[in-house]
Amino acid sequence: AKLFASEADRARAYYREAEGLPPLLGPDGRPIWRAMSGLYRTLLERVAARGPVLDGPKVRLSEREELAALAAAVPARWGW
């Protein structure tokens, strides 16, 4: 369980480091980055909260959560 928590913390650190990337991306890349970052951060937190379960159901986002992440990415297209 300690190794699992450590790996989740390491992944969070990578996401924090990547927060500076959007200004370096073109206008078409920013919304894609924002959507993917939001989706994968949410999945990371869900997996981390669940813990190291190998035989349980797959961790997924609901369709509503996926759409919310995509909607949140739209303003990035215009630099908002």
Coordinates of N, CA, C and O in Angstrom, one line a residue:
A1 N 0.8 -1.2 0.0 CA 0.0 0.0 0.0 C 0.9 1.3 0.0 O 0.5 2.3 -0.6
K2 N 2.0 1.2 0.7 CA 2.9 2.3 0.7 C 3.5 2.7 -0.7 O 3.6 3.8 -1.1
L3 N 3.9 1.6 -1.4 CA 4.4 1.8 -2.8 C 3.3 2.4 -3.7 O 3.6 3.3 -4.5
F4 N 2.1 1.9 -3.5 CA 1.0 2.4 -4.3 C 0.8 3.9 -4.1 O 0.6 4.7 -5.0
A5 N 0.7 4.3 -2.8 CA 0.6 5.7 -2.5 C 1.7 6.6 -3.0 O 1.5 7.7 -3.4
S6 N 2.9 6.0 -2.9 CA 4.1 6.7 -3.4 C 4.0 7.0 -4.9 O 4.3 8.1 -5.3
E7 N 3.6 6.0 -5.6 CA 3.4 6.1 -7.0 C 2.3 7.1 -7.4 O 2.5 7.9 -8.4
A8 N 1.3 7.1 -6.7 CA 0.2 8.1 -6.9 C 0.7 9.5 -6.6 O 0.5 10.5 -7.4
D9 N 1.5 9.7 -5.6 CA 2.1 11.0 -5.3 C 3.1 11.4 -6.4 O 3.1 12.6 -6.8
R10 N 3.8 10.5 -6.9 CA 4.8 10.8 -8.0 C 4.0 11.2 -9.2 O 4.4 12.2 -9.9
A11 N 2.9 10.6 -9.5 CA 2.1 10.9 -10.7 C 1.5 12.4 -10.5 O 1.5 13.2 -11.4
R12 N 1.1 12.7 -9.3 CA 0.5 14.0 -9.0 C 1.6 15.1 -9.2 O 1.4 16.1 -9.8
A13 N 2.8 14.7 -8.9 CA 4.0 15.7 -9.1 C 4.2 15.9 -10.5 O 4.5 17.1 -11.0
Y14 N 4.1 14.9 -11.4 CA 4.2 15.1 -12.8 C 3.1 16.0 -13.3 O 3.4 16.8 -14.2
Y15 N 1.9 15.8 -12.9 CA 0.8 16.7 -13.3 C 1.1 18.1 -12.9 O 0.8 19.0 -13.7
R16 N 1.6 18.3 -11.7 CA 1.9 19.7 -11.3 C 3.0 20.3 -12.2 O 2.9 21.5 -12.5
E17 N 4.0 19.5 -12.5 CA 5.0 20.0 -13.4 C 4.5 20.4 -14.7 O 5.0 21.4 -15.3
A18 N 3.5 19.7 -15.2 CA 3.0 19.9 -16.5 C 2.0 21.1 -16.6 O 1.7 21.5 -17.7
E19 N 1.7 21.7 -15.5 CA 0.8 22.8 -15.5 C 1.3 24.0 -16.2 O 0.6 24.9 -16.7
G20 N 2.6 24.1 -16.4 CA 3.2 25.2 -17.1 C 3.3 25.0 -18.7 O 3.7 25.8 -19.4
L21 N 2.8 23.8 -19.1 CA 2.9 23.6 -20.6 C 1.9 24.3 -21.5 O 2.3 24.7 -22.6
P22 N 0.7 24.6 -21.0 CA -0.3 25.2 -22.0 C 0.2 26.5 -22.7 O 0.0 26.6 -23.9
P23 N 0.9 27.4 -22.1 CA 1.4 28.6 -22.9 C 2.4 28.2 -24.0 O 2.6 28.9 -24.9
L24 N 3.0 27.0 -23.8 CA 4.0 26.6 -24.8 C 3.3 25.9 -26.0 O 3.9 25.6 -27.0
L25 N 2.0 25.5 -25.8 CA 1.3 24.8 -26.9 C 0.6 25.8 -27.8 O 0.3 26.9 -27.4
G26 N 0.3 25.4 -29.0 CA -0.5 26.2 -29.9 C -1.9 26.2 -29.5 O -2.4 25.4 -28.6
P27 N -2.7 27.1 -30.1 CA -4.1 27.2 -29.7 C -4.9 25.9 -29.9 O -5.8 25.6 -29.2
D28 N -4.5 25.1 -30.9 CA -5.2 23.8 -31.1 C -4.9 22.8 -30.0 O -5.7 21.9 -29.7
G29 N -3.6 22.9 -29.5 CA -3.2 21.9 -28.5 C -3.6 22.2 -27.1 O -3.7 21.3 -26.3
R30 N -3.9 23.4 -26.7 CA -4.3 23.8 -25.4 C -5.5 23.1 -24.9 O -5.6 22.5 -23.8
P31 N -6.6 23.1 -25.7 CA -7.8 22.4 -25.2 C -7.7 20.9 -25.1 O -8.2 20.3 -24.2
I32 N -6.9 20.4 -26.0 CA -6.7 18.9 -25.9 C -5.9 18.6 -24.6 O -6.2 17.7 -23.9
W33 N -4.8 19.4 -24.4 CA -4.1 19.1 -23.2 C -4.9 19.3 -21.9 O -4.9 18.5 -21.0
R34 N -5.7 20.3 -21.9 CA -6.6 20.6 -20.7 C -7.6 19.5 -20.5 O -7.8 19.0 -19.4
A35 N -8.2 19.0 -21.6 CA -9.2 17.9 -21.4 C -8.5 16.6 -20.9 O -9.0 16.0 -20.0
M36 N -7.4 16.3 -21.6 CA -6.7 15.0 -21.2 C -6.2 15.1 -19.8 O -6.2 14.2 -19.0
S37 N -5.6 16.3 -19.4 CA -5.1 16.5 -18.1 C -6.2 16.3 -17.0 O -6.0 15.6 -16.0
G38 N -7.3 16.9 -17.3 CA -8.4 16.9 -16.4 C -9.0 15.4 -16.2 O -9.2 14.9 -15.1
L39 N -9.1 14.7 -17.4 CA -9.6 13.4 -17.3 C -8.7 12.4 -16.6 O -9.1 11.7 -15.7
Y40 N -7.4 12.5 -16.9 CA -6.4 11.6 -16.2 C -6.2 12.0 -14.8 O -5.9 11.1 -14.0
R41 N -6.2 13.2 -14.4 CA -6.1 13.6 -13.0 C -7.3 13.0 -12.2 O -7.1 12.5 -11.1
T42 N -8.5 13.1 -12.8 CA -9.6 12.6 -12.1 C -9.5 11.1 -11.9 O -9.8 10.5 -10.9
L43 N -9.1 10.4 -13.0 CA -8.9 8.9 -12.9 C -7.8 8.6 -11.9 O -8.0 7.6 -11.1
L44 N -6.7 9.4 -11.8 CA -5.7 9.1 -10.8 C -6.2 9.2 -9.4 O -6.0 8.3 -8.6
E45 N -7.0 10.2 -9.2 CA -7.6 10.4 -7.8 C -8.5 9.3 -7.5 O -8.6 8.8 -6.3
R46 N -9.3 8.8 -8.5 CA -10.2 7.7 -8.2 C -9.4 6.4 -7.9 O -9.8 5.7 -7.0
V47 N -8.4 6.2 -8.7 CA -7.6 5.0 -8.5 C -6.9 5.1 -7.1 O -6.8 4.1 -6.4
A48 N -6.3 6.2 -6.8 CA -5.6 6.4 -5.5 C -6.6 6.2 -4.3 O -6.2 5.6 -3.3
A49 N -7.8 6.7 -4.5 CA -8.8 6.5 -3.4 C -9.2 5.1 -3.2 O -9.4 4.6 -2.1
R50 N -9.2 4.4 -4.3 CA -9.6 3.0 -4.2 C -8.5 2.1 -3.7 O -8.8 1.1 -3.0
G51 N -7.3 2.4 -4.0 CA -6.2 1.6 -3.5 C -5.8 0.5 -4.4 O -6.4 0.4 -5.5
P52 N -4.8 -0.3 -4.0 CA -4.3 -1.3 -4.9 C -5.2 -2.5 -5.0 O -4.9 -3.6 -4.5
V53 N -6.2 -2.4 -5.8 CA -7.2 -3.5 -6.0 C -6.9 -4.0 -7.4 O -6.9 -3.3 -8.4
L54 N -6.6 -5.3 -7.5 CA -6.2 -5.9 -8.8 C -7.4 -6.6 -9.4 O -7.4 -6.8 -10.7
D55 N -8.3 -7.1 -8.7 CA -9.4 -7.9 -9.3 C -10.8 -7.3 -9.2 O -11.8 -7.9 -9.5
G56 N -10.8 -6.0 -9.0 CA -12.1 -5.3 -8.9 C -12.5 -4.7 -10.3 O -11.8 -4.9 -11.3
P57 N -13.6 -4.0 -10.3 CA -14.1 -3.4 -11.6 C -13.1 -2.3 -12.0 O -12.4 -1.7 -11.3
K58 N -13.1 -2.1 -13.3 CA -12.3 -1.1 -14.0 C -12.7 0.3 -13.4 O -13.9 0.6 -13.3
V59 N -11.7 1.1 -13.2 CA -12.0 2.5 -12.8 C -12.3 3.3 -14.0 O -11.6 3.3 -15.0
R60 N -13.5 3.9 -14.0 CA -13.9 4.7 -15.2 C -14.5 6.0 -14.7 O -14.9 6.2 -13.6
L61 N -14.7 6.9 -15.7 CA -15.4 8.1 -15.4 C -16.8 8.0 -16.1 O -16.9 7.3 -17.1
S62 N -17.7 8.6 -15.5 CA -19.1 8.6 -16.1 C -19.1 9.5 -17.4 O -18.2 10.3 -17.6
E63 N -20.1 9.3 -18.2 CA -20.2 10.1 -19.4 C -20.3 11.6 -19.0 O -19.8 12.4 -19.7
R64 N -21.0 11.8 -17.9 CA -21.2 13.2 -17.5 C -19.8 13.8 -17.1 O -19.6 15.0 -17.4
E65 N -19.0 13.1 -16.4 CA -17.7 13.6 -16.0 C -16.8 13.8 -17.2 O -16.1 14.8 -17.3
E66 N -16.9 12.9 -18.2 CA -16.1 13.1 -19.4 C -16.6 14.4 -20.2 O -15.7 15.1 -20.6
L67 N -17.9 14.6 -20.3 CA -18.4 15.7 -21.0 C -18.0 17.0 -20.2 O -17.7 18.0 -20.8
A68 N -18.0 17.0 -18.9 CA -17.6 18.1 -18.1 C -16.2 18.5 -18.3 O -15.8 19.7 -18.4
A69 N -15.3 17.5 -18.4 CA -13.9 17.7 -18.7 C -13.7 18.4 -20.1 O -12.9 19.3 -20.3
L70 N -14.5 17.9 -21.1 CA -14.4 18.5 -22.4 C -14.9 19.9 -22.4 O -14.3 20.8 -23.0
A71 N -16.0 20.1 -21.7 CA -16.5 21.5 -21.7 C -15.6 22.4 -21.0 O -15.4 23.6 -21.4
A72 N -14.9 22.0 -20.0 CA -13.9 22.8 -19.2 C -12.7 23.2 -20.1 O -12.1 24.2 -19.9
A73 N -12.5 22.3 -21.2 CA -11.3 22.6 -22.0 C -11.6 23.6 -23.1 O -10.7 24.2 -23.6
V74 N -12.8 23.8 -23.4 CA -13.2 24.7 -24.5 C -12.6 26.1 -24.3 O -12.0 26.7 -25.3
P75 N -12.7 26.8 -23.1 CA -12.1 28.1 -23.0 C -10.6 28.2 -23.3 O -10.1 29.2 -23.7
A76 N -9.9 27.1 -23.1 CA -8.5 27.0 -23.4 C -8.2 27.3 -24.9 O -7.1 27.8 -25.2
R77 N -9.1 27.1 -25.7 CA -8.9 27.3 -27.2 C -8.7 28.8 -27.4 O -8.0 29.2 -28.3
W78 N -9.3 29.6 -26.6 CA -9.2 31.1 -26.8 C -8.3 31.7 -25.7 O -8.3 32.9 -25.5
G79 N -7.6 30.9 -24.9 CA -6.7 31.5 -24.0 C -7.3 32.0 -22.7 O -6.7 32.7 -22.0
W80 N -8.5 31.5 -22.4 CA -9.2 32.0 -21.2 C -8.7 31.2 -20.0 O -8.4 30.2 -19.9

